[in-house]
GROMACS .gro file of C-alpha atoms in nm:
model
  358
    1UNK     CA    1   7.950  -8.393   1.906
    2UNK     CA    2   8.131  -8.110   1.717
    3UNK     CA    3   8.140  -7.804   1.797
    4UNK     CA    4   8.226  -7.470   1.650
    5UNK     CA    5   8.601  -7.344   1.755
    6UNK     CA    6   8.615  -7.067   1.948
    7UNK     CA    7   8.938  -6.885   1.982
    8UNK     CA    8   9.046  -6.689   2.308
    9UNK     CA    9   9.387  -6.436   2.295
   10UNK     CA   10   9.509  -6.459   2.627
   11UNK     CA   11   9.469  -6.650   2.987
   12UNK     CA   12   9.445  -6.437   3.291
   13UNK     CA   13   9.716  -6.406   3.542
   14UNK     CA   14   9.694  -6.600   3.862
   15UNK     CA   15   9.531  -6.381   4.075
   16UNK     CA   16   9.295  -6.535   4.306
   17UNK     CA   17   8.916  -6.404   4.276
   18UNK     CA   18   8.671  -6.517   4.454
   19UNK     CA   19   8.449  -6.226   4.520
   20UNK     CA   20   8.125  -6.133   4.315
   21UNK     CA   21   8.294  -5.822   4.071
   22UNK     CA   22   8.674  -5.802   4.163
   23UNK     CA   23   8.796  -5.830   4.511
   24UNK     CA   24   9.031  -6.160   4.568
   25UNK     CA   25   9.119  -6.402   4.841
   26UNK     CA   26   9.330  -6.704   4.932
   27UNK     CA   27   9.331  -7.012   4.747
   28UNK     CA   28   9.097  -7.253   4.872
   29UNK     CA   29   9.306  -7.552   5.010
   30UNK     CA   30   9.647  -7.371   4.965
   31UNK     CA   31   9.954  -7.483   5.024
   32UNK     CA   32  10.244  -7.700   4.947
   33UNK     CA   33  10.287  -8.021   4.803
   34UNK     CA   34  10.502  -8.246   5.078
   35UNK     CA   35  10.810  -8.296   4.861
   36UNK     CA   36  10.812  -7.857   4.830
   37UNK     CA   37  10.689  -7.849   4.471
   38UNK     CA   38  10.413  -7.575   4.402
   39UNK     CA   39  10.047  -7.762   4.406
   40UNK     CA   40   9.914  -7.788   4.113
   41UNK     CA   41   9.606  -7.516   4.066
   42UNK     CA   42   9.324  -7.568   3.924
   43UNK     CA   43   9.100  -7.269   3.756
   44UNK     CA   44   8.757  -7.334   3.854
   45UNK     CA   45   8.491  -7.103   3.667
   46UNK     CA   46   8.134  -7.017   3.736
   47UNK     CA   47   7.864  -6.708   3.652
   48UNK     CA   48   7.704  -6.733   4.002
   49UNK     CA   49   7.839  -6.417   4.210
   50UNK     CA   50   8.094  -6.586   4.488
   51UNK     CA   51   7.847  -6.564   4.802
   52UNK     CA   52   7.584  -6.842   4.582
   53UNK     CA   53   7.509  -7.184   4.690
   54UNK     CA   54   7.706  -7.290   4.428
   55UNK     CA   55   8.054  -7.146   4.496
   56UNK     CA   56   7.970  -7.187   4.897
   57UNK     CA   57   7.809  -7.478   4.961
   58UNK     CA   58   7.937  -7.704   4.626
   59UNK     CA   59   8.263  -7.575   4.485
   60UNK     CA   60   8.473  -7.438   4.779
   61UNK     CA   61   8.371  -7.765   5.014
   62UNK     CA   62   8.505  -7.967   4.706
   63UNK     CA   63   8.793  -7.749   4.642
   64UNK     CA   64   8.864  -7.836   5.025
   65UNK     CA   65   8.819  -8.202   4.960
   66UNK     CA   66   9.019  -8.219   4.665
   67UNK     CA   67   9.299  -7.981   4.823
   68UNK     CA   68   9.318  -8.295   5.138
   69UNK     CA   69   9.297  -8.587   4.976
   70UNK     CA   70   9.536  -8.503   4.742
   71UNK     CA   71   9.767  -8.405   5.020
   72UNK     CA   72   9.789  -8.015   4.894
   73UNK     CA   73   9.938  -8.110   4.584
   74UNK     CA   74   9.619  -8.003   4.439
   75UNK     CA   75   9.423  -7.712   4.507
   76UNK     CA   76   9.175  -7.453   4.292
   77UNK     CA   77   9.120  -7.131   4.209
   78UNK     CA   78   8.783  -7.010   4.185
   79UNK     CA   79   8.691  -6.736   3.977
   80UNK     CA   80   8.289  -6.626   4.003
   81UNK     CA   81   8.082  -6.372   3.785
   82UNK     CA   82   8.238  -6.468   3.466
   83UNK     CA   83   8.602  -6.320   3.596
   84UNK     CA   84   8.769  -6.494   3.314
   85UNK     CA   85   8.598  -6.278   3.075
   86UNK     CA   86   8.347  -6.395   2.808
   87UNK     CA   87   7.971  -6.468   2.857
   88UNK     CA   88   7.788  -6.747   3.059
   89UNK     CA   89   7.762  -6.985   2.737
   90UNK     CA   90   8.106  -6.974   2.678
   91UNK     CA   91   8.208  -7.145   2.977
   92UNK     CA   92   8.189  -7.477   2.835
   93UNK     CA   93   8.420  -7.384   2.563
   94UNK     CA   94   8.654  -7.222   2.824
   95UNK     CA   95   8.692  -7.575   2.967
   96UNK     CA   96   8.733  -7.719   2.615
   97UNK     CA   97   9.010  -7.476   2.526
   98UNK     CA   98   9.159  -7.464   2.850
   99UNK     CA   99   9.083  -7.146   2.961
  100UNK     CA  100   8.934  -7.233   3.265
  101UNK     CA  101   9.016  -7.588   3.413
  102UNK     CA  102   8.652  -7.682   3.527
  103UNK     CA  103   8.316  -7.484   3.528
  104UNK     CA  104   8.003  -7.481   3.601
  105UNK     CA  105   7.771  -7.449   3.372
  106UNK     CA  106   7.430  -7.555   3.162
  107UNK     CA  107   7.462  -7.755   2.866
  108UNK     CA  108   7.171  -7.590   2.760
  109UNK     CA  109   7.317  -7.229   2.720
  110UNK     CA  110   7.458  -7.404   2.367
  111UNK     CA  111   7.160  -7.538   2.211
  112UNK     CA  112   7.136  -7.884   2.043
  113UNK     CA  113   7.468  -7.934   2.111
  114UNK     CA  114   7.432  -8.164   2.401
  115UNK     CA  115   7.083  -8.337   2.296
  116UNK     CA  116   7.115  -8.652   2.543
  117UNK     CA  117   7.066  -8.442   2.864
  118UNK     CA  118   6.789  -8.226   2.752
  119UNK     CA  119   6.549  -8.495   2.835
  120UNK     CA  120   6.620  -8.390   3.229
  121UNK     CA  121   6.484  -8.027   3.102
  122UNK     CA  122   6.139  -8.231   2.988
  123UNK     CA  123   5.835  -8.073   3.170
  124UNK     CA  124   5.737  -8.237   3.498
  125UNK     CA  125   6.024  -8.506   3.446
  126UNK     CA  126   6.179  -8.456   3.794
  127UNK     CA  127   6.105  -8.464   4.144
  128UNK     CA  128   6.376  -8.338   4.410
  129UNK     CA  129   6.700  -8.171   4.328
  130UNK     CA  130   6.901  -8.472   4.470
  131UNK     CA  131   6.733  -8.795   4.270
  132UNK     CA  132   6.676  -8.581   3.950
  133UNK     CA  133   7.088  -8.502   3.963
  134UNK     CA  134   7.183  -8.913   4.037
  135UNK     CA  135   6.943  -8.958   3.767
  136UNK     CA  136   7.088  -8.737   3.541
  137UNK     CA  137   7.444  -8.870   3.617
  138UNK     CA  138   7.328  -9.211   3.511
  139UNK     CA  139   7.187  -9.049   3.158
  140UNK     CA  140   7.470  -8.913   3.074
  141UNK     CA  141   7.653  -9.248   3.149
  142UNK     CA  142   7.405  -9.420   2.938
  143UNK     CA  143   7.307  -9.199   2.696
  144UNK     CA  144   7.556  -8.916   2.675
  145UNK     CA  145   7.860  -8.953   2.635
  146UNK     CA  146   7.915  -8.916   2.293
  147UNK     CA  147   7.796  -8.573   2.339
  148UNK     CA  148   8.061  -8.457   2.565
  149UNK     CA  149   8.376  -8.534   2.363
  150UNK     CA  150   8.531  -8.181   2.453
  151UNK     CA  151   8.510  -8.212   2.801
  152UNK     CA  152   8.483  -8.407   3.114
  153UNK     CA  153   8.198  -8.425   3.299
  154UNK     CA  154   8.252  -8.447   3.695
  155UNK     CA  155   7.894  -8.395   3.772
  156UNK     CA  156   7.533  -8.312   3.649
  157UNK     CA  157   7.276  -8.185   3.845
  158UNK     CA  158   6.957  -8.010   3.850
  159UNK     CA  159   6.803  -7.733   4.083
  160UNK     CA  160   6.537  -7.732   4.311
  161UNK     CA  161   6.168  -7.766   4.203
  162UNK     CA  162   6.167  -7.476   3.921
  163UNK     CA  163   5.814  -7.240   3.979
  164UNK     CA  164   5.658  -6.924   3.855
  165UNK     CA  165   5.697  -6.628   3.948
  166UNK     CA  166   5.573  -6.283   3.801
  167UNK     CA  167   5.422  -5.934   3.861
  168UNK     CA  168   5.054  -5.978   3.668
  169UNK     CA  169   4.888  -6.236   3.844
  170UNK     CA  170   4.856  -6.535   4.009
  171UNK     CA  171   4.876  -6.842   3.833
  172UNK     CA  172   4.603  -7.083   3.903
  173UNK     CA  173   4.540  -7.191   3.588
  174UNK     CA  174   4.684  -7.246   3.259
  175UNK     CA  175   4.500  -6.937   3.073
  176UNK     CA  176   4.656  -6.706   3.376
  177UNK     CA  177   5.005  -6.766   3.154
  178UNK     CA  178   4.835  -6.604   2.846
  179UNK     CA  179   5.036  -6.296   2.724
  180UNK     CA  180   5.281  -6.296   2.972
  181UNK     CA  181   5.649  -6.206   2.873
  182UNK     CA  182   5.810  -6.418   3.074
  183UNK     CA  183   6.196  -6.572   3.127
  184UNK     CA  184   6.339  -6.906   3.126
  185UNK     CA  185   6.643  -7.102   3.122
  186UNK     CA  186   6.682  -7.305   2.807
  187UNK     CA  187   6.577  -7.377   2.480
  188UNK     CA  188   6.272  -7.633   2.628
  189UNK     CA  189   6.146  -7.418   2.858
  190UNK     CA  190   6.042  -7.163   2.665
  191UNK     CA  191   5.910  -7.402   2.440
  192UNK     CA  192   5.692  -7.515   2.714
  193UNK     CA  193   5.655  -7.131   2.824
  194UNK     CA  194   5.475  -7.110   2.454
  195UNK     CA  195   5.308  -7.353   2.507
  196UNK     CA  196   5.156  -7.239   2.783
  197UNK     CA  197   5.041  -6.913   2.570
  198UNK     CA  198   5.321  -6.670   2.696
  199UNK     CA  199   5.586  -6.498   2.562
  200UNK     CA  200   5.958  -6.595   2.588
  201UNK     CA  201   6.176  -6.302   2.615
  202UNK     CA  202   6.582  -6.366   2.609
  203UNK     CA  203   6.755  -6.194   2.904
  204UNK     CA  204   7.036  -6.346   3.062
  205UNK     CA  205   7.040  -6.422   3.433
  206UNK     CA  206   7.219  -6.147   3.554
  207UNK     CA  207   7.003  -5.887   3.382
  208UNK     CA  208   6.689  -6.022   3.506
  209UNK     CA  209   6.591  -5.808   3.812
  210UNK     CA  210   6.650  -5.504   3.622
  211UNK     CA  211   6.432  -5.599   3.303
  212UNK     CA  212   6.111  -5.681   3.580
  213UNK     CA  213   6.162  -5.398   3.748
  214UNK     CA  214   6.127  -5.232   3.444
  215UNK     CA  215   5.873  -5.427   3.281
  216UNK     CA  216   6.081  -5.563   2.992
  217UNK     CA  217   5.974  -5.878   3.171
  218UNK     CA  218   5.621  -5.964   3.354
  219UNK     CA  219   5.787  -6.290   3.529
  220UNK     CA  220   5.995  -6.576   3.524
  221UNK     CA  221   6.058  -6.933   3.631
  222UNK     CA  222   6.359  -7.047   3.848
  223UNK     CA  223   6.394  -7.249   4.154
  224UNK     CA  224   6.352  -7.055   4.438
  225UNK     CA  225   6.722  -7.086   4.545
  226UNK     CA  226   6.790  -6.838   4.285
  227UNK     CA  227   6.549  -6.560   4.417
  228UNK     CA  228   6.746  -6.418   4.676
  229UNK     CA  229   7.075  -6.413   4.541
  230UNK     CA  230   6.950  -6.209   4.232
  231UNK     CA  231   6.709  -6.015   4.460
  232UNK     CA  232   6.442  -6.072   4.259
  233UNK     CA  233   6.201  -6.139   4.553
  234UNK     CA  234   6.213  -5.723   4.593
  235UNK     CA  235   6.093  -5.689   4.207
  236UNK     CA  236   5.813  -5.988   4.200
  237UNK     CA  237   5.490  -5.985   4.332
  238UNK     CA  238   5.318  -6.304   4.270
  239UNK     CA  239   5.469  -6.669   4.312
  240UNK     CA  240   5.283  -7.003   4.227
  241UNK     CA  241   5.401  -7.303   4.271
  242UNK     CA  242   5.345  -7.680   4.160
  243UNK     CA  243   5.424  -7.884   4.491
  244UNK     CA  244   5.519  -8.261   4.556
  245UNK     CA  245   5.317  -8.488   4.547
  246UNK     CA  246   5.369  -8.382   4.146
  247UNK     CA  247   5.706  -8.384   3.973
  248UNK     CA  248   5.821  -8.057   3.915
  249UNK     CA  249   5.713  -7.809   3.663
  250UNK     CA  250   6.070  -7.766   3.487
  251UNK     CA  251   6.421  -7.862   3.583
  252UNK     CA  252   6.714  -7.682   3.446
  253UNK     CA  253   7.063  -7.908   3.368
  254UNK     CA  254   7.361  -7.773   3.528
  255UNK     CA  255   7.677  -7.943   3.455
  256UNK     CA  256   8.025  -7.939   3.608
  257UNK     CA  257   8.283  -8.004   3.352
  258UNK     CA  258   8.697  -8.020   3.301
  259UNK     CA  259   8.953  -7.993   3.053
  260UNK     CA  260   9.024  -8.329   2.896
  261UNK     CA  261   9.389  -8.254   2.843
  262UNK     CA  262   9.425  -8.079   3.201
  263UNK     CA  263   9.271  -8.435   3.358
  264UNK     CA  264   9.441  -8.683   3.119
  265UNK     CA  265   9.758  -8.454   3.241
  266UNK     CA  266   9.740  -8.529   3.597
  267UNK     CA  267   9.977  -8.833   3.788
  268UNK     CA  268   9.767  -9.116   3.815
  269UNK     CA  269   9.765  -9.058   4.169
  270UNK     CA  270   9.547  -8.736   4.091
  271UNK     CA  271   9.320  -8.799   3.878
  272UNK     CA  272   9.186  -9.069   4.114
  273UNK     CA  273   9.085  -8.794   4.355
  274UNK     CA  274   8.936  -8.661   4.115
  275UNK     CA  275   8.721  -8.945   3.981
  276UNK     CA  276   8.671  -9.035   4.357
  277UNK     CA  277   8.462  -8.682   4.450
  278UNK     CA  278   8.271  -8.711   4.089
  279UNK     CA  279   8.021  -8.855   3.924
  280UNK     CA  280   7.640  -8.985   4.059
  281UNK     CA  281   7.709  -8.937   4.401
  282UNK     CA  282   7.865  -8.588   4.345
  283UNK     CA  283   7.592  -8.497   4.147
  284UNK     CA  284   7.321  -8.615   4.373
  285UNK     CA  285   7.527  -8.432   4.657
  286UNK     CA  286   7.496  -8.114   4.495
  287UNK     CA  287   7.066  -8.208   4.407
  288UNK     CA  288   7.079  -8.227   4.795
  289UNK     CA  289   7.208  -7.914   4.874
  290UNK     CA  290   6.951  -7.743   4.565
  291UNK     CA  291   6.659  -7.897   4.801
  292UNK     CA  292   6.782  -7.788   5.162
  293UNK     CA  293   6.808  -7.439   5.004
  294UNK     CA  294   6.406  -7.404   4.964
  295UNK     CA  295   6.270  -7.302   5.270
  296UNK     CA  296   6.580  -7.013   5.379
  297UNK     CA  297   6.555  -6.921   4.989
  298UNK     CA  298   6.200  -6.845   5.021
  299UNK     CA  299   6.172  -6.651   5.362
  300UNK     CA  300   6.226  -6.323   5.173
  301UNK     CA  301   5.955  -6.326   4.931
  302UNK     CA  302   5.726  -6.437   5.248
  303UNK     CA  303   5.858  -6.166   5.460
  304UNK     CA  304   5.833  -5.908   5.210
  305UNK     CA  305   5.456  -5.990   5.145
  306UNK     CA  306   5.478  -6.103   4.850
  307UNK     CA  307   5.154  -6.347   4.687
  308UNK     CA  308   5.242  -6.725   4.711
  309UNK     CA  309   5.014  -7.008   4.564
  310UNK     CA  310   5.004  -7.357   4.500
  311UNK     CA  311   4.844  -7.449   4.202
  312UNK     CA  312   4.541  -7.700   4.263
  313UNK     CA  313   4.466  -8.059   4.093
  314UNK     CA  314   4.290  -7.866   3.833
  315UNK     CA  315   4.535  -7.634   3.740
  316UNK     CA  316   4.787  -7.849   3.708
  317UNK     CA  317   4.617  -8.109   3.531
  318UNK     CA  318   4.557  -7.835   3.227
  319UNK     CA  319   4.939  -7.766   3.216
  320UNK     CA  320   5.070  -8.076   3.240
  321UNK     CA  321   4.843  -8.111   2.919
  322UNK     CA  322   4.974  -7.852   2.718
  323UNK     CA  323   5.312  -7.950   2.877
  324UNK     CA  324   5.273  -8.314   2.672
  325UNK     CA  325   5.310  -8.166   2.349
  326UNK     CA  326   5.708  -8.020   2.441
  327UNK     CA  327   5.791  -8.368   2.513
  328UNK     CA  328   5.605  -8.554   2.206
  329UNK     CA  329   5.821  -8.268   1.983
  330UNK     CA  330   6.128  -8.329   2.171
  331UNK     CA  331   6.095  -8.716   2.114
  332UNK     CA  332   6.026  -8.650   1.739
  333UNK     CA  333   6.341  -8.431   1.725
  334UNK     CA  334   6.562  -8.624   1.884
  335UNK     CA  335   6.468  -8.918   1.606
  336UNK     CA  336   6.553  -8.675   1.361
  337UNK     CA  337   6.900  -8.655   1.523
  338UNK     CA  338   6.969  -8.999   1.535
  339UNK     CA  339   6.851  -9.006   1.902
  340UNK     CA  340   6.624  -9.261   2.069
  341UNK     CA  341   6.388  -9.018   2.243
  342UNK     CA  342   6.176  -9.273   2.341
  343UNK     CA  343   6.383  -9.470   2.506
  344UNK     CA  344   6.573  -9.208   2.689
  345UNK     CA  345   6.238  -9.024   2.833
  346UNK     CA  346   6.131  -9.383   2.930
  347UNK     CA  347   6.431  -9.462   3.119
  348UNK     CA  348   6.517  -9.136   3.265
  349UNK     CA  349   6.121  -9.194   3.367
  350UNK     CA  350   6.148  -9.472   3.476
  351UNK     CA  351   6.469  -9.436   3.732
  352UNK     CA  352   6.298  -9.091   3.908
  353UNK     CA  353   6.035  -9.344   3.969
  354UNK     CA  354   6.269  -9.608   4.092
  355UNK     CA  355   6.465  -9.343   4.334
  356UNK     CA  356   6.108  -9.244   4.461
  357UNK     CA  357   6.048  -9.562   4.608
  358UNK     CA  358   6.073  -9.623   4.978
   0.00000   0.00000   0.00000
């Protein structure tokens, strides 16, 4: 798909940042190639602040892998927080102009730009972090490629059952949603948020805590990895939560992506360490570590006090009504586009299904 050109003046120097605002550390997996050329370094960019599961648990681990199995003769840079300037939906045009060499990112932050994955952003289309990511790996291998011309996809993935959370009430049922402003991730779900009869307000991630606090916003819904790493547990009283045996309420797509050039560059040798640490199994690696997160993420909302509640049969039978009509409108869309909604929501149905069995 094509996408509007965005032009950036200048690449940053080669410091190495890998702390939340500005302080910097050692390369991760530095070192010397054996014949005593310089490795070569790979940028690695991502809006999460450098102590998050993502840069922690998923990136620097990798980094490490890629680093030894390449023998040192390739190693990254991370940069967290956004330290190669710009704004979180830029990212995947930093990889597509080369201004980072991989990110992490959502497709969704560009809307209708990457219409093949959005059907993993359908409500109640996933069920843990780690088959909803192999699932979405085999989407995009079915489905979506043609969307990702400008880049190279290493992994998809998708969080950790997404709930509500908010500072009115508790939600029990779906009329408790009614005139809340509340915050969500991408373009679908706050069309499902509307749905639900509250208000969508737009604030990016890292402004979140401060607009609750303040009221701009009454809640929000994210996976509870998220929670503590914002601090949002010390702004949010209430919590409610749709719980297994159901799919989840929402998923958000995250993607991890690389300059085409910068991997068609790369000695053969190379890129097959890359290819070997990506794709379905990297993605359903990274699911795995979304799900583990759940109980430690949720401790401090617990120990604080704060409200939690699983929604009954009831309840969630009257959203997942009200959640149909998002998907019906998506499927229409999508036929508009030149899409086969249909038959993407049935097979991306129909392999969470097949991962769930024993």
């Amino acid at each position: 798909m094509m996408r509007p050109r965005k032009h950036f003046k200048t690449y940053l120097s080669a410091a190495v940042c890998v702390a939340a605002l500005s302080s910097c550390s050692e390369d991760i997996g530095t070192g010397q190639t054996g014949d005593g050329n310089q490795p070569i370094v790979l940028k690695v960019a991502h809006f999460w602040p450098a102590t998050s599961l993502a840069q922690k648990k998923i990136l620097e681990p990798w980094c490490a892998k890629i680093a030894e199995e390449s023998k040192q003769q390739m190693t990254c840079r991370i940069y967290p927080a956004m330290q190669l300037g710009g704004t979180p939906p830029q990212l995947i045009d930093q990889a597509a102009d080369g201004i980072a060499d991989i990110v992490w990112t959502l497709p969704g932050y560009s809307a209708g730009r990457f219409p093949s994955m959005e059907v993993m952003e359908l409500p109640f289309m996933t069920r843990t972090a780690e088959s909803g990511s192999r699932v979405a790996w085999q989407i995009y291998d079915e489905f979506g490629r043609k969307d990702f011309t400008d880049v190279k996809p290493l992994a998809f993935n998708v969080h950790d059952r997404g709930q509500i959370h908010n500072n009115v009430r508790p939600i029990t049922r779906l009329a408790d949603f009614k005139g809340l402003k509340m915050r969500a991730p991408t373009r679908l779900t706050n069309k499902m948020l509307s749905a639900f009869g509250a208000t969508p307000v737009n604030i990016p991630l890292p402004g979140l805590a401060d607009s609750v606090s303040k009221g701009v916003a009454d809640g929000y819904i994210l996976p509870w990895e998220v929670i503590p790493t914002m601090k949002l547990h010390d702004m949010t009283r209430y919590h409610s939560e749709i719980n297994a045996p159901e799919n989840a309420l929402f998923s958000a797509l995250f993607t991890i992506a690389m300059n085409k050039q910068r991997y068609d560059g790369l000695p053969d040798h190379l890129k097959k360490v890359i290819d070997d640490n990506s794709g379905a199994d990297f993605s359903a690696a990274i699911g795995k570590a979304w799900d583990e997160s759940v109980k430690t993420a949720k401790q401090p909302a617990v120990e604080r006090g704060n409200a939690v509640n699983a929604i009954d049969h009831a309840g969630i039978n009257e959203i997942k009504a009200a959640a149909a009509q998002v998907e019906a409108d998506w499927m229409n869309e999508m036929g508009q586009k030149g899409y086969d909604g249909k038959a993407m929501v049935a097979r991306a149905k129909a392999l969470i299904a097949q991962a769930a069995q024993p």
